[in-house]
mmCIF file of C-alpha atoms in Angstrom:
data_model
loop_
_atom_site.group_PDB
_atom_site.id
_atom_site.type_symbol
_atom_site.label_atom_id
_atom_site.label_comp_id
_atom_site.label_asym_id
_atom_site.label_seq_id
_atom_site.Cartn_x
_atom_site.Cartn_y
_atom_site.Cartn_z
ATOM 1 C CA MET A 1128 1.889 12.116 11.453
ATOM 2 C CA SER A 1129 4.853 14.253 12.437
ATOM 3 C CA HIS A 1130 5.045 17.871 11.313
ATOM 4 C CA GLY A 1131 8.152 17.129 9.271
ATOM 5 C CA ALA A 1132 6.494 14.258 7.453
ATOM 6 C CA GLY A 1133 3.501 16.455 6.735
ATOM 7 C CA ARG A 1134 5.654 19.114 5.105
ATOM 8 C CA THR A 1135 7.362 16.542 2.922
ATOM 9 C CA ARG A 1136 4.068 15.178 1.631
ATOM 10 C CA TRP A 1137 2.711 18.688 1.022
ATOM 11 C CA LYS A 1138 5.735 19.571 -1.108
ATOM 12 C CA ARG A 1139 5.231 16.384 -3.117
ATOM 13 C CA PHE A 1140 1.552 17.215 -3.581
ATOM 14 C CA ALA A 1141 2.360 20.774 -4.659
ATOM 15 C CA ALA A 1142 4.877 19.546 -7.214
ATOM 16 C CA ILE A 1143 2.368 17.105 -8.721
ATOM 17 C CA LEU A 1144 -0.296 19.823 -8.784
ATOM 18 C CA VAL A 1145 1.938 22.273 -10.633
ATOM 19 C CA LEU A 1146 2.724 19.653 -13.270
ATOM 20 C CA GLY A 1147 -0.956 18.864 -13.713
ATOM 21 C CA VAL A 1148 -2.239 22.446 -13.905
ATOM 22 C CA ALA A 1149 0.506 23.365 -16.393
ATOM 23 C CA SER A 1150 -1.066 20.928 -18.879
ATOM 24 C CA SER A 1151 -3.539 22.212 -21.487
ATOM 25 C CA ALA A 1152 -6.800 20.742 -22.785
ATOM 26 C CA THR A 1153 -4.798 18.620 -25.182
ATOM 27 C CA VAL A 1154 -1.414 17.533 -23.929
ATOM 28 C CA ALA A 1155 1.374 16.109 -26.055
ATOM 29 C CA VAL A 1156 4.557 15.072 -24.315
ATOM 30 C CA ALA A 1157 7.087 14.067 -26.932
ATOM 31 C CA MET A 1158 10.643 12.982 -26.225
ATOM 32 C CA ALA A 1159 13.117 11.848 -28.844
ATOM 33 C CA GLU A 1160 14.142 8.260 -28.318
ATOM 34 C CA GLY A 1161 17.069 8.228 -25.935
ATOM 35 C CA VAL A 1162 16.258 11.644 -24.416
ATOM 36 C CA LEU A 1163 13.852 10.138 -21.892
ATOM 37 C CA ALA A 1164 15.707 9.386 -18.675
ATOM 38 C CA ALA A 1165 16.743 5.759 -18.701
ATOM 39 C CA SER A 1166 16.041 5.306 -14.999
ATOM 40 C CA PHE A 1167 15.039 7.228 -11.902
ATOM 41 C CA PHE A 1168 14.365 6.715 -8.218
ATOM 42 C CA ILE A 1169 10.639 6.407 -7.547
ATOM 43 C CA SER A 1170 8.932 8.246 -4.702
ATOM 44 C CA GLY A 1171 7.497 4.976 -3.427
ATOM 45 C CA GLN A 1172 4.001 6.410 -3.127
ATOM 46 C CA LYS A 1173 1.382 4.388 -4.954
ATOM 47 C CA PHE A 1174 -1.153 5.990 -7.253
ATOM 48 C CA GLN A 1175 -4.053 4.749 -9.342
ATOM 49 C CA VAL A 1176 -4.296 4.506 -13.117
ATOM 50 C CA ALA A 1177 -7.517 3.320 -14.750
ATOM 51 C CA ALA A 1178 -8.931 3.050 -18.255
ATOM 52 C CA ASP A 1179 -12.292 2.079 -19.678
ATOM 53 C CA LYS A 1180 -10.447 0.486 -22.590
ATOM 54 C CA MET A 1181 -6.814 0.153 -23.608
ATOM 55 C CA VAL A 1182 -5.712 -1.256 -26.964
ATOM 56 C CA THR A 1183 -1.998 -1.930 -27.339
ATOM 57 C CA ARG A 1184 0.462 -3.146 -29.952
ATOM 58 C CA GLY A 1185 3.806 -4.724 -29.118
ATOM 59 C CA VAL A 1186 3.183 -5.946 -25.566
ATOM 60 C CA SER A 1187 5.744 -6.962 -22.941
ATOM 61 C CA ILE A 1188 5.149 -8.082 -19.341
ATOM 62 C CA TYR A 1189 7.952 -8.885 -16.911
ATOM 63 C CA GLY A 1190 8.931 -8.672 -13.259
ATOM 64 C CA MET A 1191 11.221 -5.959 -11.942
ATOM 65 C CA VAL A 1192 12.351 -4.242 -8.739
ATOM 66 C CA ASP A 1193 12.113 -0.440 -8.537
ATOM 67 C CA VAL A 1194 14.154 1.569 -6.027
ATOM 68 C CA THR A 1195 12.900 4.548 -4.020
ATOM 69 C CA SER A 1196 14.930 7.668 -3.255
ATOM 70 C CA GLN A 1197 15.334 6.187 0.247
ATOM 71 C CA ARG A 1198 16.869 3.057 -1.357
ATOM 72 C CA GLU A 1199 13.861 0.896 -0.510
ATOM 73 C CA LEU A 1200 13.089 -1.953 -2.912
ATOM 74 C CA VAL A 1201 9.632 -2.256 -4.492
ATOM 75 C CA PRO A 1202 8.818 -5.411 -6.535
ATOM 76 C CA VAL A 1203 6.634 -4.566 -9.542
ATOM 77 C CA VAL A 1204 5.180 -6.046 -12.698
ATOM 78 C CA VAL A 1205 6.067 -3.940 -15.734
ATOM 79 C CA THR A 1206 3.582 -3.749 -18.599
ATOM 80 C CA GLY A 1207 5.096 -2.285 -21.735
ATOM 81 C CA ALA A 1208 3.539 -1.293 -25.058
ATOM 82 C CA ARG A 1209 5.077 0.015 -28.251
ATOM 83 C CA HIS A 1210 1.810 1.855 -28.880
ATOM 84 C CA ALA A 1211 -1.361 2.282 -26.821
ATOM 85 C CA LYS A 1212 -4.798 3.836 -27.323
ATOM 86 C CA ILE A 1213 -6.533 4.590 -24.033
ATOM 87 C CA THR A 1214 -10.209 5.487 -23.680
ATOM 88 C CA GLY A 1215 -11.522 6.906 -20.403
ATOM 89 C CA LEU A 1216 -8.148 7.555 -18.778
ATOM 90 C CA CYS A 1217 -7.989 8.381 -15.070
ATOM 91 C CA GLN A 1218 -5.017 8.914 -12.786
ATOM 92 C CA SER A 1219 -5.335 9.816 -9.115
ATOM 93 C CA VAL A 1220 -2.975 10.570 -6.257
ATOM 94 C CA LEU A 1221 -4.181 10.730 -2.650
ATOM 95 C CA ILE A 1222 -2.199 12.994 -0.315
ATOM 96 C CA ASP A 1223 -2.826 13.576 3.382
ATOM 97 C CA VAL A 1224 -2.207 17.335 3.807
ATOM 98 C CA PRO A 1225 -1.673 18.699 7.337
ATOM 99 C CA VAL A 1226 -4.664 20.684 8.656
ATOM 100 C CA LEU A 1227 -6.638 20.224 5.401
ATOM 101 C CA GLY A 1228 -6.778 16.436 5.552
ATOM 102 C CA PRO A 1229 -6.981 14.063 2.548
ATOM 103 C CA GLN A 1230 -6.776 15.696 -0.877
ATOM 104 C CA THR A 1231 -7.185 13.882 -4.194
ATOM 105 C CA LEU A 1232 -5.520 15.017 -7.389
ATOM 106 C CA ARG A 1233 -7.371 13.522 -10.389
ATOM 107 C CA VAL A 1234 -6.269 13.716 -14.000
ATOM 108 C CA THR A 1235 -8.780 12.503 -16.600
ATOM 109 C CA GLY A 1236 -9.060 12.578 -20.375
ATOM 110 C CA GLY A 1237 -9.426 10.577 -23.545
ATOM 111 C CA ASN A 1238 -13.197 10.342 -23.327
ATOM 112 C CA VAL A 1239 -14.224 11.748 -26.708
ATOM 113 C CA ARG A 1240 -11.027 10.705 -28.502
ATOM 114 C CA PRO A 1241 -8.607 8.131 -27.097
ATOM 115 C CA ALA A 1242 -5.357 9.169 -25.491
ATOM 116 C CA GLN A 1243 -2.349 7.779 -27.344
ATOM 117 C CA ALA A 1244 1.083 6.794 -26.072
ATOM 118 C CA SER A 1245 4.216 5.248 -27.499
ATOM 119 C CA ASN A 1246 6.936 3.324 -25.665
ATOM 120 C CA LEU A 1247 4.669 3.171 -22.608
ATOM 121 C CA PHE A 1248 5.710 1.403 -19.388
ATOM 122 C CA LEU A 1249 3.554 0.985 -16.267
ATOM 123 C CA ASP A 1250 5.285 -0.270 -13.125
ATOM 124 C CA ALA A 1251 2.509 -1.670 -10.934
ATOM 125 C CA THR A 1252 2.080 -3.598 -7.714
ATOM 126 C CA SER A 1253 -1.365 -4.836 -8.784
ATOM 127 C CA GLN A 1254 -3.567 -4.963 -11.877
ATOM 128 C CA THR A 1255 -7.155 -6.046 -12.535
ATOM 129 C CA ALA A 1256 -9.327 -6.013 -15.645
ATOM 130 C CA ASP A 1257 -12.815 -7.175 -16.529
ATOM 131 C CA GLU A 1258 -11.523 -8.708 -19.743
ATOM 132 C CA VAL A 1259 -8.178 -9.104 -21.513
ATOM 133 C CA ASP A 1260 -7.745 -10.376 -25.082
ATOM 134 C CA PHE A 1261 -4.291 -11.142 -26.519
ATOM 135 C CA THR A 1262 -3.154 -11.963 -30.050
ATOM 136 C CA GLY A 1263 0.145 -13.724 -30.707
ATOM 137 C CA LEU A 1264 0.661 -14.505 -27.029
ATOM 138 C CA ASP A 1265 3.889 -16.059 -25.701
ATOM 139 C CA ILE A 1266 4.060 -16.975 -21.990
ATOM 140 C CA GLY A 1267 7.274 -18.191 -20.425
ATOM 141 C CA ILE A 1268 9.686 -16.492 -22.801
ATOM 142 C CA ALA A 1269 13.000 -15.456 -21.231
ATOM 143 C CA THR A 1270 12.772 -11.773 -20.374
ATOM 144 C CA GLY A 1271 15.954 -11.025 -22.282
ATOM 145 C CA GLU A 1272 14.457 -12.605 -25.421
ATOM 146 C CA ILE A 1273 11.337 -10.419 -25.600
ATOM 147 C CA THR A 1274 11.054 -8.956 -29.114
ATOM 148 C CA LYS A 1275 7.367 -8.246 -29.728
ATOM 149 C CA GLY A 1276 7.319 -5.672 -26.959
ATOM 150 C CA LEU A 1277 10.000 -3.528 -25.356
ATOM 151 C CA ILE A 1278 12.122 -3.639 -22.220
ATOM 152 C CA ASN A 1279 12.492 -0.287 -20.502
ATOM 153 C CA PRO A 1280 16.141 0.784 -21.063
ATOM 154 C CA GLY A 1281 16.424 1.702 -17.398
ATOM 155 C CA ASP A 1282 15.314 -1.800 -16.437
ATOM 156 C CA ARG A 1283 17.625 -3.560 -18.877
ATOM 157 C CA HIS A 1284 20.645 -1.912 -17.268
ATOM 158 C CA SER A 1285 19.449 -2.475 -13.702
ATOM 159 C CA ARG A 1286 21.147 -4.995 -11.434
ATOM 160 C CA PHE A 1287 17.652 -6.359 -10.726
ATOM 161 C CA PHE A 1288 16.957 -7.241 -14.360
ATOM 162 C CA ASP A 1289 17.129 -10.999 -14.979
ATOM 163 C CA PRO A 1290 17.418 -11.802 -18.711
ATOM 164 C CA ASN A 1291 16.614 -15.434 -17.880
ATOM 165 C CA GLY A 1292 13.505 -14.565 -15.888
ATOM 166 C CA VAL A 1293 9.997 -15.519 -16.985
ATOM 167 C CA GLY A 1294 8.411 -12.981 -19.311
ATOM 168 C CA GLN A 1295 5.355 -12.612 -21.499
ATOM 169 C CA GLN A 1296 4.830 -10.947 -24.863
ATOM 170 C CA ALA A 1297 2.071 -10.488 -27.412
ATOM 171 C CA ASP A 1298 1.476 -8.880 -30.773
ATOM 172 C CA SER A 1299 -1.455 -6.943 -29.332
ATOM 173 C CA SER A 1300 -3.906 -6.803 -26.446
ATOM 174 C CA THR A 1301 -7.249 -5.261 -25.545
ATOM 175 C CA LEU A 1302 -8.053 -4.567 -21.888
ATOM 176 C CA ILE A 1303 -11.528 -3.608 -20.662
ATOM 177 C CA ASN A 1304 -12.079 -1.677 -17.413
ATOM 178 C CA VAL A 1305 -8.469 -2.055 -16.316
ATOM 179 C CA HIS A 1306 -7.086 -0.810 -12.976
ATOM 180 C CA TRP A 1307 -3.456 -0.437 -11.962
ATOM 181 C CA THR A 1308 -2.002 0.422 -8.589
ATOM 182 C CA ALA A 1309 1.225 1.919 -9.881
ATOM 183 C CA VAL A 1310 4.475 3.394 -8.628
ATOM 184 C CA ALA A 1311 5.797 4.707 -11.963
ATOM 185 C CA VAL A 1312 4.693 5.424 -15.531
ATOM 186 C CA THR A 1313 7.000 6.417 -18.370
ATOM 187 C CA ALA A 1314 6.369 7.048 -22.057
ATOM 188 C CA GLY A 1315 8.202 8.275 -25.117
ATOM 189 C CA THR A 1316 5.110 10.224 -26.205
ATOM 190 C CA PHE A 1317 1.758 10.713 -24.479
ATOM 191 C CA SER A 1318 -1.124 12.692 -25.981
ATOM 192 C CA VAL A 1319 -4.293 13.180 -23.901
ATOM 193 C CA PRO A 1320 -7.243 14.939 -25.611
ATOM 194 C CA GLY A 1321 -9.705 16.652 -23.281
ATOM 195 C CA LEU A 1322 -7.354 16.642 -20.309
ATOM 196 C CA ARG A 1323 -8.902 17.726 -17.007
ATOM 197 C CA THR A 1324 -6.984 18.217 -13.769
ATOM 198 C CA GLN A 1325 -8.710 18.884 -10.448
ATOM 199 C CA VAL A 1326 -8.018 18.764 -6.732
ATOM 200 C CA GLU A 1327 -10.850 17.624 -4.472
ATOM 201 C CA GLN A 1328 -11.179 17.549 -0.716
ATOM 202 C CA GLY A 1329 -11.462 13.979 0.554
ATOM 203 C CA ARG A 1330 -11.031 10.637 -1.160
ATOM 204 C CA HIS A 1331 -12.075 10.662 -4.808
ATOM 205 C CA GLU A 1332 -9.698 8.170 -6.379
ATOM 206 C CA CYS A 1333 -10.173 6.499 -9.759
ATOM 207 C CA PHE A 1334 -11.333 3.217 -8.193
#
């Protein structure tokens, strides 16, 4: 790794750390509808999001292409939920810091009481779960015709959004032991009881 590249990654790590440490034991991030940025350039770095259990209402699933700040294209599957309850939440970011080596930033919470989110969107390159149960499932619906769930406003106005593409929607879903390799997460509100943020030497990712 070049020295320049190392400094760039360290700055990114420091920024993520500051955001995490600034959070309290119970975090509530609330944004009025429309205030949340409609779209943004992703960093392109993948991170892990895991949950012991996630129960959602108003589900949407569709393909999309995210764009990095370097204008690189990243195909993703977007999972949206009007409302989500998340038990055993874990998010981790692995950064290779010059001199110090690999460092893992882990954010956990929602163990005693579930974390709750509204207008949640996870942009992921992969997803696995031990079990998924849907109610009111529609597979093959045109993406532009999704009504049970939501389309991220930033996606709807993107040149990569295909309203005639194949989408999926459901009234609700329950996911057990679910893992995402993600590049972006957005939410209108996100409340995480029992939030814990820590930095550990080495690789200590969520899965």
